[in-house]
CSV table of C-alpha atoms and ligand atoms in Angstrom, one decimal:
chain,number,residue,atom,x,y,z
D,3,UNK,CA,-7.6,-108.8,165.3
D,4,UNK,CA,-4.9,-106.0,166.1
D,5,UNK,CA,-4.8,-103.2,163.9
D,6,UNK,CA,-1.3,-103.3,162.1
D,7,UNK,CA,0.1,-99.6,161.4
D,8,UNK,CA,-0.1,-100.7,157.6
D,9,UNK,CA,-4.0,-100.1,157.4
D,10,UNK,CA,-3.8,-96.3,157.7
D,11,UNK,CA,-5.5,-94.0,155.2
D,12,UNK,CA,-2.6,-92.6,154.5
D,13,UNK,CA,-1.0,-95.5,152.5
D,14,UNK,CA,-4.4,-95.2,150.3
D,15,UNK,CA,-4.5,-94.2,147.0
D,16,UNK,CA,-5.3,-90.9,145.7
D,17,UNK,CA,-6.5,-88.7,142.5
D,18,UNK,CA,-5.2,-84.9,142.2
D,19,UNK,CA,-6.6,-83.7,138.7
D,20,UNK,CA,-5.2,-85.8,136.2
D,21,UNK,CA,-2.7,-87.5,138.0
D,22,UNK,CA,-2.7,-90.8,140.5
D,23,UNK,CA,-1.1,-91.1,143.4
D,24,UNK,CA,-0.4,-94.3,145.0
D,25,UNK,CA,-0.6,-93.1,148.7
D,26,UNK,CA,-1.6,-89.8,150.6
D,27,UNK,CA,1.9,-88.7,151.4
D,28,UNK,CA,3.4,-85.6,149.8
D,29,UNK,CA,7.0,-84.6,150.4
D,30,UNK,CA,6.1,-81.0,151.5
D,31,UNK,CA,8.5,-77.8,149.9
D,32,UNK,CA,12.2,-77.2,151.2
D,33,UNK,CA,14.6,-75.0,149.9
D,34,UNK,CA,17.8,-76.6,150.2
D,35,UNK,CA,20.2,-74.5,148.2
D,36,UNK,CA,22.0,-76.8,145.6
D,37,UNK,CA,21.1,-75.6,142.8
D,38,UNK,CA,24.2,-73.4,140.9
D,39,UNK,CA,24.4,-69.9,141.3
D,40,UNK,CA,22.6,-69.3,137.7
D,41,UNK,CA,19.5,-71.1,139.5
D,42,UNK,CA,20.5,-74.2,136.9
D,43,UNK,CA,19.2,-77.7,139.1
D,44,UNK,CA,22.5,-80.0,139.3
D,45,UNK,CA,22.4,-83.5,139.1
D,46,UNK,CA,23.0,-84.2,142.4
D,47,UNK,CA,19.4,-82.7,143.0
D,48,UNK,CA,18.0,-85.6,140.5
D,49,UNK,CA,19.5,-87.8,143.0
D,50,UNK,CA,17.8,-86.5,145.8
D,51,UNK,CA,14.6,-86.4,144.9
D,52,UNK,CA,14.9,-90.1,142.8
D,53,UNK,CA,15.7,-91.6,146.4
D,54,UNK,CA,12.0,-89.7,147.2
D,55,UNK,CA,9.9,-91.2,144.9
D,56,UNK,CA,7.9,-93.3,147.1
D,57,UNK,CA,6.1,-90.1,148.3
D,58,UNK,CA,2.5,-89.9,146.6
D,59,UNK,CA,3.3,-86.8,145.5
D,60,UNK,CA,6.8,-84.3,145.4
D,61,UNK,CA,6.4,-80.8,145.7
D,62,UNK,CA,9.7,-79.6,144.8
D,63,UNK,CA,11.6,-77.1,146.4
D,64,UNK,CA,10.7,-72.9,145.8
D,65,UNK,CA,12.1,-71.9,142.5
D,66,UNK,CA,12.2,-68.4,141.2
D,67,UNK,CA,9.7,-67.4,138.0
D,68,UNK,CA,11.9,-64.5,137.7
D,69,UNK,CA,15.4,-62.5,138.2
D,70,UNK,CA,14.2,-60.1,141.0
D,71,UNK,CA,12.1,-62.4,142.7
D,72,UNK,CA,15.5,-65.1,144.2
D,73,UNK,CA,15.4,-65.1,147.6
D,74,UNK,CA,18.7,-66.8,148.4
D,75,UNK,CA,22.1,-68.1,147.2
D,76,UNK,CA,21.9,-71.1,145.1
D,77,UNK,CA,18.2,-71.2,144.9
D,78,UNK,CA,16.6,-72.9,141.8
D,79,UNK,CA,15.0,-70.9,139.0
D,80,UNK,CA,12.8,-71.1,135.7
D,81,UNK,CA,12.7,-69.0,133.8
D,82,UNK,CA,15.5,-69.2,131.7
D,83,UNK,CA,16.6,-72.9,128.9
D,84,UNK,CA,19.5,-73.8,130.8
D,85,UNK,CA,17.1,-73.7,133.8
D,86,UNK,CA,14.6,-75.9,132.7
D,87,UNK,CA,16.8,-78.6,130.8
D,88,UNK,CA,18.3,-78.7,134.5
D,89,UNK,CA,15.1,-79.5,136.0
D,90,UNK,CA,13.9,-81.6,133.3
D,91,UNK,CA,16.6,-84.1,134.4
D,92,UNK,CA,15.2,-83.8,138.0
D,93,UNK,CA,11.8,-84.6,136.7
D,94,UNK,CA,13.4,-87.7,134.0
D,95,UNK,CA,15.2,-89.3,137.6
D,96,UNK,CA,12.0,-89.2,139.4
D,97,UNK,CA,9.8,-90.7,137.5
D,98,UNK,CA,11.9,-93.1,136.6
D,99,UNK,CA,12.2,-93.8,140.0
D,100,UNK,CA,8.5,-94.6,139.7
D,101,UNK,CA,7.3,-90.8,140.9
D,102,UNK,CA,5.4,-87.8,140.4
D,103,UNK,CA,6.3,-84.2,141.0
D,104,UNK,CA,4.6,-80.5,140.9
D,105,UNK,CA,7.1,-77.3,141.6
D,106,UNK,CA,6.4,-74.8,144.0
D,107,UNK,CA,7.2,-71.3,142.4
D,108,UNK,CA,8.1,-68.7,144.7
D,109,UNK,CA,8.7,-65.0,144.7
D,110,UNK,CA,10.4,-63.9,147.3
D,111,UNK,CA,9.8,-60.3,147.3
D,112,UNK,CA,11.1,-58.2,150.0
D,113,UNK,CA,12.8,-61.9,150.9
D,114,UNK,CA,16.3,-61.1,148.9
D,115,UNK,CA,18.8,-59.1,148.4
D,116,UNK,CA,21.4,-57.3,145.8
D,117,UNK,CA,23.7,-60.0,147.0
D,118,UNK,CA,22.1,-62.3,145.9
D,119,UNK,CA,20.2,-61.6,143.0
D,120,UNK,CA,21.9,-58.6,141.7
D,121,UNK,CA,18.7,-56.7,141.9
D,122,UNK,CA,16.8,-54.7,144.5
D,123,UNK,CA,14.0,-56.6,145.6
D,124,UNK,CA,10.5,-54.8,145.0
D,125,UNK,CA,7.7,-56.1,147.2
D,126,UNK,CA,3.6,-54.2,148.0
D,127,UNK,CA,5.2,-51.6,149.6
D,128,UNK,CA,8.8,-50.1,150.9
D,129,UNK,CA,8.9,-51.9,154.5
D,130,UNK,CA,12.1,-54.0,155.0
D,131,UNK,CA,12.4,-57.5,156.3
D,132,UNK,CA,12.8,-56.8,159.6
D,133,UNK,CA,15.3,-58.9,160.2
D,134,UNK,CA,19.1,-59.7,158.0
D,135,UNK,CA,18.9,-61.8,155.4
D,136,UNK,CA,21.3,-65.4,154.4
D,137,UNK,CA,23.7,-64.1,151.5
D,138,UNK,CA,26.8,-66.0,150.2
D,139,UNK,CA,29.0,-63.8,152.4
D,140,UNK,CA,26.7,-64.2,155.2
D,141,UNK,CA,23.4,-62.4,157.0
D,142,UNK,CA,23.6,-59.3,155.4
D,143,UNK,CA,21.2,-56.3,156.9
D,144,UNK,CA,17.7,-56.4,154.7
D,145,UNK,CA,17.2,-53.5,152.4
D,146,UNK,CA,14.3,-51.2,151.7
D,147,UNK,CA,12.2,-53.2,148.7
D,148,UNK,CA,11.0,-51.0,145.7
D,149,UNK,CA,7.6,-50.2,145.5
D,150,UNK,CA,5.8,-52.3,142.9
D,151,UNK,CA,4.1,-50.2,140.1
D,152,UNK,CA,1.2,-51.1,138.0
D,153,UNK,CA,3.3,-52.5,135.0
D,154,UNK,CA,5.6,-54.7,137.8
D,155,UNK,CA,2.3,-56.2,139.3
D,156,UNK,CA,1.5,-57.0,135.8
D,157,UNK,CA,4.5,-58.5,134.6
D,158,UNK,CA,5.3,-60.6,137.9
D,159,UNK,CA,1.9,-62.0,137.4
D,160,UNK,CA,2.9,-62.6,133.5
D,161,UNK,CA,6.1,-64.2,134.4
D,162,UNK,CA,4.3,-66.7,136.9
D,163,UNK,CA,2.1,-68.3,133.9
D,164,UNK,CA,5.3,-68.2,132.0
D,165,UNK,CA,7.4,-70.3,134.7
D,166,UNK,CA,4.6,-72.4,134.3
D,167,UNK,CA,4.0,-73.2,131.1
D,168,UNK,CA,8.1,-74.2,131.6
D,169,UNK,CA,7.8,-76.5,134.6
D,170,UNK,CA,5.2,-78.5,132.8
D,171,UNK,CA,7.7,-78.2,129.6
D,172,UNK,CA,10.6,-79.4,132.2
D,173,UNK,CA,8.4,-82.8,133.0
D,174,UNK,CA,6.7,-81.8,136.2
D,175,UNK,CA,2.9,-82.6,136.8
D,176,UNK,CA,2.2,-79.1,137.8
D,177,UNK,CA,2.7,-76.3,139.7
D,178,UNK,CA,2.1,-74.8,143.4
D,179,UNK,CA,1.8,-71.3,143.1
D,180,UNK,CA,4.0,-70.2,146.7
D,181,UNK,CA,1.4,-67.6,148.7
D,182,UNK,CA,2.8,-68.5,152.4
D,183,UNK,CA,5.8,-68.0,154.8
D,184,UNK,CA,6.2,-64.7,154.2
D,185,UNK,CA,7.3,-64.2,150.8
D,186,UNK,CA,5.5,-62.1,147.9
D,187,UNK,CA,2.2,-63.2,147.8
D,188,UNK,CA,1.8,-63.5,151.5
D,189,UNK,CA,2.8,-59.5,151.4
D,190,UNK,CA,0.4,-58.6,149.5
D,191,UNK,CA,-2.1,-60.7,151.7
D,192,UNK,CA,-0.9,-59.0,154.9
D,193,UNK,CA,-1.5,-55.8,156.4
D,194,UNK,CA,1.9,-54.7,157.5
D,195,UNK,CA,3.8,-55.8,154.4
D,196,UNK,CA,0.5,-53.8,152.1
D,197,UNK,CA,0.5,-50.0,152.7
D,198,UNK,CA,-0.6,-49.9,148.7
D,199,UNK,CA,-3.7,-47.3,148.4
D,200,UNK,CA,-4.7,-48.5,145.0
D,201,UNK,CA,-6.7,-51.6,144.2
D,202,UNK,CA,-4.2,-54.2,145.1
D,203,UNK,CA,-4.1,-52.8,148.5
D,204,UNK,CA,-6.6,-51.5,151.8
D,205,UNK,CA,-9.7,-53.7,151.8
D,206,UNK,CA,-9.3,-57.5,152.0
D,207,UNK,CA,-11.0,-57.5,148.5
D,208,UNK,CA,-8.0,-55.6,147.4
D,209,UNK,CA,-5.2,-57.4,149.1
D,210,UNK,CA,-6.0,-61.0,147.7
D,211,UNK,CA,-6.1,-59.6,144.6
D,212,UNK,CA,-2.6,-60.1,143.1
D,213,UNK,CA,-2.9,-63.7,144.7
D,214,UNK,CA,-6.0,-64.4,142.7
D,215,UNK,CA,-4.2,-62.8,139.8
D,216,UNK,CA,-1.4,-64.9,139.7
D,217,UNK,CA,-3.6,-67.9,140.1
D,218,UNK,CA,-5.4,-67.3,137.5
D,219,UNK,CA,-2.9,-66.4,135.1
D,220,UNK,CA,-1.3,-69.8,136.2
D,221,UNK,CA,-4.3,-71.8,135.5
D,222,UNK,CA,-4.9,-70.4,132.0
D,223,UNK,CA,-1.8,-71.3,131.4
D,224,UNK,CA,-1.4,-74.7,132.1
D,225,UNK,CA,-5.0,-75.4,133.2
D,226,UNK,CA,-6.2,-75.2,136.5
D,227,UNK,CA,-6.2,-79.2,137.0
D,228,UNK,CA,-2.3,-78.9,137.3
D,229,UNK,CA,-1.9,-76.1,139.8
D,230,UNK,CA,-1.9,-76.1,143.7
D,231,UNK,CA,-1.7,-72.7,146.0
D,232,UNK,CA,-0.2,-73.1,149.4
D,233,UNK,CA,-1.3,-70.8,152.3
D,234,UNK,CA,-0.2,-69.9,155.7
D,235,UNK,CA,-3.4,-68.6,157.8
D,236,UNK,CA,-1.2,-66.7,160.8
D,237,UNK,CA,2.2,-67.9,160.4
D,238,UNK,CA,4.2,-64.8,160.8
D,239,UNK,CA,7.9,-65.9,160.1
D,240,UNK,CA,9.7,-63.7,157.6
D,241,UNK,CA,8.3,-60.8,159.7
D,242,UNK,CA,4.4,-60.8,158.4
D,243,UNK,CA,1.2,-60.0,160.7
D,244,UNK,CA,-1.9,-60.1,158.7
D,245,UNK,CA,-3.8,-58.3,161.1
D,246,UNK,CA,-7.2,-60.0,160.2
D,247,UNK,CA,-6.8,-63.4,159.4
D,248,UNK,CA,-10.2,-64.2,160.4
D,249,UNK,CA,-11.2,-61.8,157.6
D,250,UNK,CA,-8.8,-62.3,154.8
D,251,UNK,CA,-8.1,-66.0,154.3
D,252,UNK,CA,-12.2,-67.2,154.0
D,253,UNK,CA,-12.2,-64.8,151.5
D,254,UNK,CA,-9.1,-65.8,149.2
D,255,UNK,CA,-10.3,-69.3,149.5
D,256,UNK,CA,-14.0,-68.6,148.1
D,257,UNK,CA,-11.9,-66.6,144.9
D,258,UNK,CA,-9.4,-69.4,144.4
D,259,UNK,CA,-12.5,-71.9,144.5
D,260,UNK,CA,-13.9,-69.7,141.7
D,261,UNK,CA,-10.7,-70.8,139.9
D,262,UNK,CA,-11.0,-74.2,140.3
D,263,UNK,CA,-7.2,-75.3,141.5
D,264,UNK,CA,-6.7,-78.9,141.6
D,265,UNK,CA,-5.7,-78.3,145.6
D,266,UNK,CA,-5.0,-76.0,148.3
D,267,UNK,CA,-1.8,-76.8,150.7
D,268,UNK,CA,-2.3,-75.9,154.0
D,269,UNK,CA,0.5,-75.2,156.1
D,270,UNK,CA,0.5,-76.0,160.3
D,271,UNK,CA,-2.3,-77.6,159.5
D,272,UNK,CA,-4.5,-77.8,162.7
D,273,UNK,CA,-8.1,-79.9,162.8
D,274,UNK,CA,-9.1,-78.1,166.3
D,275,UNK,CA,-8.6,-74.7,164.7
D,276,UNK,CA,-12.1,-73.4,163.7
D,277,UNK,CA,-10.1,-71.1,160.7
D,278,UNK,CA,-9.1,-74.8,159.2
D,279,UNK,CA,-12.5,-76.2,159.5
D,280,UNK,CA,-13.7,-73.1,158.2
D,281,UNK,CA,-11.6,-73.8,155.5
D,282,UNK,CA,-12.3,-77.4,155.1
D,283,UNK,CA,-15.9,-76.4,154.9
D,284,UNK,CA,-15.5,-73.8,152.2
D,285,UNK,CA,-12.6,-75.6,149.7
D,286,UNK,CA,-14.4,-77.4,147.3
D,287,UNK,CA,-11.3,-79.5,146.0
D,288,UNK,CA,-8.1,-81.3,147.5
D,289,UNK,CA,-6.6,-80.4,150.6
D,290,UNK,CA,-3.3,-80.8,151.5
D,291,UNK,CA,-3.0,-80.6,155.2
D,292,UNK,CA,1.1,-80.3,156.8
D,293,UNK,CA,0.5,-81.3,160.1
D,294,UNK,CA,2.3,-79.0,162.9
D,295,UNK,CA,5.3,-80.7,163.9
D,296,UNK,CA,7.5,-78.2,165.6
D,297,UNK,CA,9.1,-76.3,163.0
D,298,UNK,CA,13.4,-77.0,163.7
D,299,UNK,CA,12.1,-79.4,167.0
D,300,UNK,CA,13.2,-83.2,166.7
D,301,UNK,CA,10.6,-85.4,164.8
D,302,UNK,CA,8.0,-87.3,166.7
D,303,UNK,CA,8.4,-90.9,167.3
D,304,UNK,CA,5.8,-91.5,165.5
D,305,UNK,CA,7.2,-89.5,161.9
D,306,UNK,CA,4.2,-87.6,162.5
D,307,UNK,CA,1.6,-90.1,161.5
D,308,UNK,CA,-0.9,-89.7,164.3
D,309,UNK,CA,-0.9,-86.1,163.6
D,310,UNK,CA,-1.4,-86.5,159.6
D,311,UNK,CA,-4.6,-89.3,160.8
D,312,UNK,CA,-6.0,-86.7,162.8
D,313,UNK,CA,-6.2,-84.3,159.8
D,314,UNK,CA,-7.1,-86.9,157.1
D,315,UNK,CA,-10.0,-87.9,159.6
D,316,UNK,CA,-11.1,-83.8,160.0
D,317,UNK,CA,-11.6,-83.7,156.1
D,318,UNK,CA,-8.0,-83.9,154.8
D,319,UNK,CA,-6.9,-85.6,151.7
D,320,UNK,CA,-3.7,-85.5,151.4
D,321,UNK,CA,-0.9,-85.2,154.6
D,322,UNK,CA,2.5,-83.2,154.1
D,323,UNK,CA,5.5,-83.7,155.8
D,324,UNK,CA,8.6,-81.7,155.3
D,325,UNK,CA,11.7,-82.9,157.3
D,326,UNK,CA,10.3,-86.3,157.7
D,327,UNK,CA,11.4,-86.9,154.1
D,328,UNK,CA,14.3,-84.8,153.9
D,329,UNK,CA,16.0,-87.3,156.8
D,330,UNK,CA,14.3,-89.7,155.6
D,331,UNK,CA,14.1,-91.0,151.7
D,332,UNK,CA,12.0,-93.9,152.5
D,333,UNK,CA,9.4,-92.3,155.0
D,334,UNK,CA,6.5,-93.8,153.3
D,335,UNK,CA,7.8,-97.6,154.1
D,336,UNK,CA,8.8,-96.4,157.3
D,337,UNK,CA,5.7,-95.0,158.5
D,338,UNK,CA,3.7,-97.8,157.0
D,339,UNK,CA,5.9,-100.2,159.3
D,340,UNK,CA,6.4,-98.6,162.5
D,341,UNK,CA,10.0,-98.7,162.0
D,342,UNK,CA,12.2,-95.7,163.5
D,343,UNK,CA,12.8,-92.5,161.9
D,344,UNK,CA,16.2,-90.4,161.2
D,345,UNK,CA,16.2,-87.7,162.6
D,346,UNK,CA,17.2,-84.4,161.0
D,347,UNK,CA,21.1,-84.7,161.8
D,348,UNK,CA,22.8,-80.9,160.9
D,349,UNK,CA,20.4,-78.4,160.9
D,350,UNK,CA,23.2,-76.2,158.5
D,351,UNK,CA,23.5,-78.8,156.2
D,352,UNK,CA,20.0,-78.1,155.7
D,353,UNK,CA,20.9,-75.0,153.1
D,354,UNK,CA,24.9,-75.8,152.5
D,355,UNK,CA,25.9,-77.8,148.9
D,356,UNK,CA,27.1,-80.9,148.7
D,357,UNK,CA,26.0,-84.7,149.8
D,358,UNK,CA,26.2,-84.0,153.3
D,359,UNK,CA,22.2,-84.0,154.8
D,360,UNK,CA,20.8,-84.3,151.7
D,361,UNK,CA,21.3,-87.3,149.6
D,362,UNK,CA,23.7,-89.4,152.4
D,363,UNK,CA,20.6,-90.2,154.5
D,364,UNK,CA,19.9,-94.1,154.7
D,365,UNK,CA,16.8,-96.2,153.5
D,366,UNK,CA,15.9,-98.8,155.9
D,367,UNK,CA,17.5,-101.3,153.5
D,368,UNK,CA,20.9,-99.5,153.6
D,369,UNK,CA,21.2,-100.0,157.5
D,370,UNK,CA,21.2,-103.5,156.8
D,371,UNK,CA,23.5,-105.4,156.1
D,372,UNK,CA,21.5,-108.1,154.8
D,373,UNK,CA,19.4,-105.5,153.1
D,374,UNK,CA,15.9,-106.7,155.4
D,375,UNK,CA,14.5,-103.6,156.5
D,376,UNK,CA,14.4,-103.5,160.6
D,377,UNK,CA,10.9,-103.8,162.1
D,378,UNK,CA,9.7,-106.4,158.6
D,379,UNK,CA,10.8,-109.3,160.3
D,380,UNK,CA,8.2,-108.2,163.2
D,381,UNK,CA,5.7,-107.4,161.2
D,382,UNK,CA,6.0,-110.6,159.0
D,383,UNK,CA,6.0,-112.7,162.7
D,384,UNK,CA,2.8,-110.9,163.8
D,385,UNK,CA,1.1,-111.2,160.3
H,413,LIG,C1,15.0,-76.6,155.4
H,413,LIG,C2,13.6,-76.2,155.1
H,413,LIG,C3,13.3,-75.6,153.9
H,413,LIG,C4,12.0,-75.2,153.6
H,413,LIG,N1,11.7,-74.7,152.4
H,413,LIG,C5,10.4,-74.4,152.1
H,413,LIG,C6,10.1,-74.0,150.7
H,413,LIG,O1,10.9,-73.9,149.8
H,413,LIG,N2,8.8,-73.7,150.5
H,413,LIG,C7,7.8,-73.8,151.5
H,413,LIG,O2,6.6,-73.5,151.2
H,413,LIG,N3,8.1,-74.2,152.7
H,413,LIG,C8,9.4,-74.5,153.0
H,413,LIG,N4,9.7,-75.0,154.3
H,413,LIG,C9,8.5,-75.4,155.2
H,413,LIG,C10,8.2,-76.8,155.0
H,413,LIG,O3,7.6,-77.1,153.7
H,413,LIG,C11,7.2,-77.3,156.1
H,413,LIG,O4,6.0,-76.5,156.0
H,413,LIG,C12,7.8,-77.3,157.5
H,413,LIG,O5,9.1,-77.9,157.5
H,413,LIG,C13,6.9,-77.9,158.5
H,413,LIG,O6,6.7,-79.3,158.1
H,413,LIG,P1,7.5,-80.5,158.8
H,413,LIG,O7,7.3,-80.3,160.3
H,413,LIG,O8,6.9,-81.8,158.3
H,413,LIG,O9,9.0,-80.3,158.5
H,413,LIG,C14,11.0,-75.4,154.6
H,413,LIG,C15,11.3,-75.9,155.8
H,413,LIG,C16,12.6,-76.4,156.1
H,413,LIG,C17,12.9,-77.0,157.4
C-alpha cells in the first residue's frame, strides 16, 4: 500500500501543558502591523486569525508588555483595558472558530524609535541598531538606546508578568515570552548588544540572566504550564552577534528547564546542527521546531512539510511555519492533501493595514466554484 501524504506525524494530535492540540502545526509569530496606533487589536485582526484556526496551535503576533518597549507603527500592545478588550475579541473569534492561541510578548529594545513610540528606546547598553528603522513617515536613522538601570531591568521584568497575567485575562492559552530576532532579550543574550559590567552583563551566567528573569516572573504569574520562550541560536538579523553561541544558549536552556516552561520555540530549526541536538538532548519539555525555509524566498512546493518531518523525526514535537499560514489560512488541509500552496503575493503588504495580504488569501474551498477542494477528488479516487 502507498503511503498517502495524510499519515504524517504532523496531522497527529498533541498536549502542551493543559491544553490539546489536534495536530502538530503551529502558526509561527508575524508582526503584521494592523493593529491601531494605540496598539488596540481591530477587528479585522479577529478575522485573520478566525480563518487560522485549523493550526494546532496560534502564536500570535509580538505585542508590546510596555510603552517603551513598541518596536513599530501599528504594532499590538497589552498593557493597557482598551488593549486587552481588543485582543479579547481576537481570542472570542478564534476559538470559536474551533482554535487555540498563546501571544508572543516582545520588547523591542533598541528595535524602536521616538517615532514611533514617543519614547527613547533603552536597551543593555548604548549601541544603536545599526541599521534605520520602519517609522510611519518612513526608515528613519536608529537612535542611541538608553542605558537600562537597575530599577528599569526590574520593572521591564515586572511589566512582562503583568502583560501576562492580561493575555490570559484577554482569553489566550498563554504566553511566549519573545527572546529571539534581535530584539530585548536577545541583547541582553548577545555580546555586542551587552557591554553592561554589573551582573546582568560579562560572563554568560550574567547575560542570560534578565532572560531567566523575565521567565520566571512570567511563570509565577500565570504558571509555568502556560508559557513558551522562543530562541534564535545565531541568527543575527536586527544587527546581533552573540559571539559564543556554543557557550551561551546550552546554558539558558538548562536555567529555563529549571523553570519548567511548557515549551521552547526554536527558530531555523536545523536537525543536522549539533547546537539543536544539543538542545534536543538537554530540553526536557516541548519543542517547537520552525523549519528553515528561506526567510523572504518563495515557499517550497512542498509548504515545507518534508522539512517539518525531518525535525519531528530528530526529536521535535511540534513544527512552525510562518508565511505558510499567513498565504495560506488553510495550510493544515493543504499539507495534509498534497494540494498546492499560495505563495506569499506582496511582500509590503506584509506590514501595510488593510485586507490586502492578510485576510483576502483563499481557502482551498474558495478557489472552487463548487466549493470541492482541488487535489480531494484525487485523493478520494486513490483511497
Ligand atoms: C512578515 C513577518 C513577520 C514576522 N514577525 C515575527 C514576530 O512578530 N515574532 C517573531 O518571533 N518572528 C517573526 N517573524 C519570523 C517568523 O515567525 C518565522 O520565524 C519566519 O518567517 C521563518 O518561518 P517561515 O519560513 O515558515 O516563514 C516574522 C516573519 C515575517 C515574514
Amino acid at each position: 500500500m502507498t503511503k498517502t501524504p495524510a499519515t504524517s506525524r504532523l496531522f497527529e494530535p498533541a498536549r502542551l501543558g493543559p491544553v490539546d492540540l489536534p495536530n502538530r502545526l503551529v502558526m509561527a509569530p508575524l508582526t503584521r502591523n494592523r493593529a491601531g496606533a494605540d496598539g488596540v487589536p481591530q477587528p479585522i485582526m479577529a478575522t485573520y486569525y478566525a480563518q487560522r484556526a485549523s493550526a494546532g496551535l496560534i502564536i500570535a503576533e509580538a505585542t508590546t508588555p510596555n510603552a517603551v518597549g513598541q518596536t513599530y507603527p501599528d504594532i499590538p500592545a497589552i498593557h493597557d483595558p482598551a488593549q486587552v478588550a481588543g485582543w479579547r475579541r481576537v481570542t472570542d473569534a478564534v476559538r470559536a472558530a474551533g482554535g487555540r492561541m498563546y501571544l508572543q510578548l516582545q520588547h523591542g529594545g533598541r528595535v524602536g524609535h521616538p517615532d514611533n513610540s514617543g519614547l527613547t528606546p533603552v536597551a543593555p547598553s548604548p549601541v544603536p541598531l545599526p541599521e534605520t528603522i520602519h517609522t510611519r513617515d518612513g526608515r528613519r536613522p536608529s537612535v542611541v538606546p538608553r542605558e537600562m538601570t537597575a530599577d528599569d531591568i526590574r520593572s521591564t521584568v515586572a511589566d512582562f508578568a503583568t502583560a501576562a497575567r492580561n493575555a490570559v485575562d484577554a482569553g489566550f492559552e498563554g504566553v511566549e515570552v519573545h527572546a529571539a530576532n534581535g530584539h530585548l532579550l536577545h541583547q541582553f543574550l548577545a555580546r555586542n548588544t551587552n557591554r553592561r559590567t554589573d551582573a546582568y552583563g560579562g560572563t554568560v551566567a550574567n547575560r542570560i540572566r534578565f532572560v531567566t528573569e523575565v521567565v520566571r516572573a512570567v511563570a509565577d504569574a500565570i504558571g509555568p504550564e502556560r508559557v513558551g520562550v522562543r530562541i534564535s541560536p545565531g541568527v543575527t538579523v536586527n544587527g546581533i552577534e552573540e559571539g559564543d553561541t556554543r557557550d551561551i544558549y546550552p546554558a539558558l536552556v538548562d536555567a529555563l528547564a529549571d523553570l519548567g516552561p511548557a515549551y521552547l520555540h526554536l527558530v531555523f530549526a536545523d536537525p543536522d546542527d549539533p547546537l539543536y541536538q544539543e538542545i534536543r538532548a538537554a530540553w526536557p519539555g516541548t519543542l517547537i521546531a520552525n523549519p528553515n525555509l528561506g526567510w523572504g524566498g518563495p515557499l517550497p512546493a512542498d509548504g515545507g512539510r518534508e522539512a517539518g518531518e525531518r525535525l519531528l523525526a530528530a526529536g521535535a514535537d511540534l513544527i512552525a511555519f510562518g508565511r505558510g499560514f499567513m498565504a495560506n489560512p488553510d495550510l493544515v488541509e493543504r499539507l495534509r492533501i498534497g494540494a498546492p500552496l499560495n505563495q506569499v503575493r506582496d511582500q509590503y503588504a506584509m506590514y501595510t493595514g488593510g485586507e490586502t495580504g492578510y485576510t483576502d488569501y483563499p481557502t482551498l474551498a474558495d478557489s472552487r466554484p463548487d466549493g470541492e477542494a482541488p487535489g480531494a477528488a484525487g485523493l478520494r479516487d486513490a483511497a
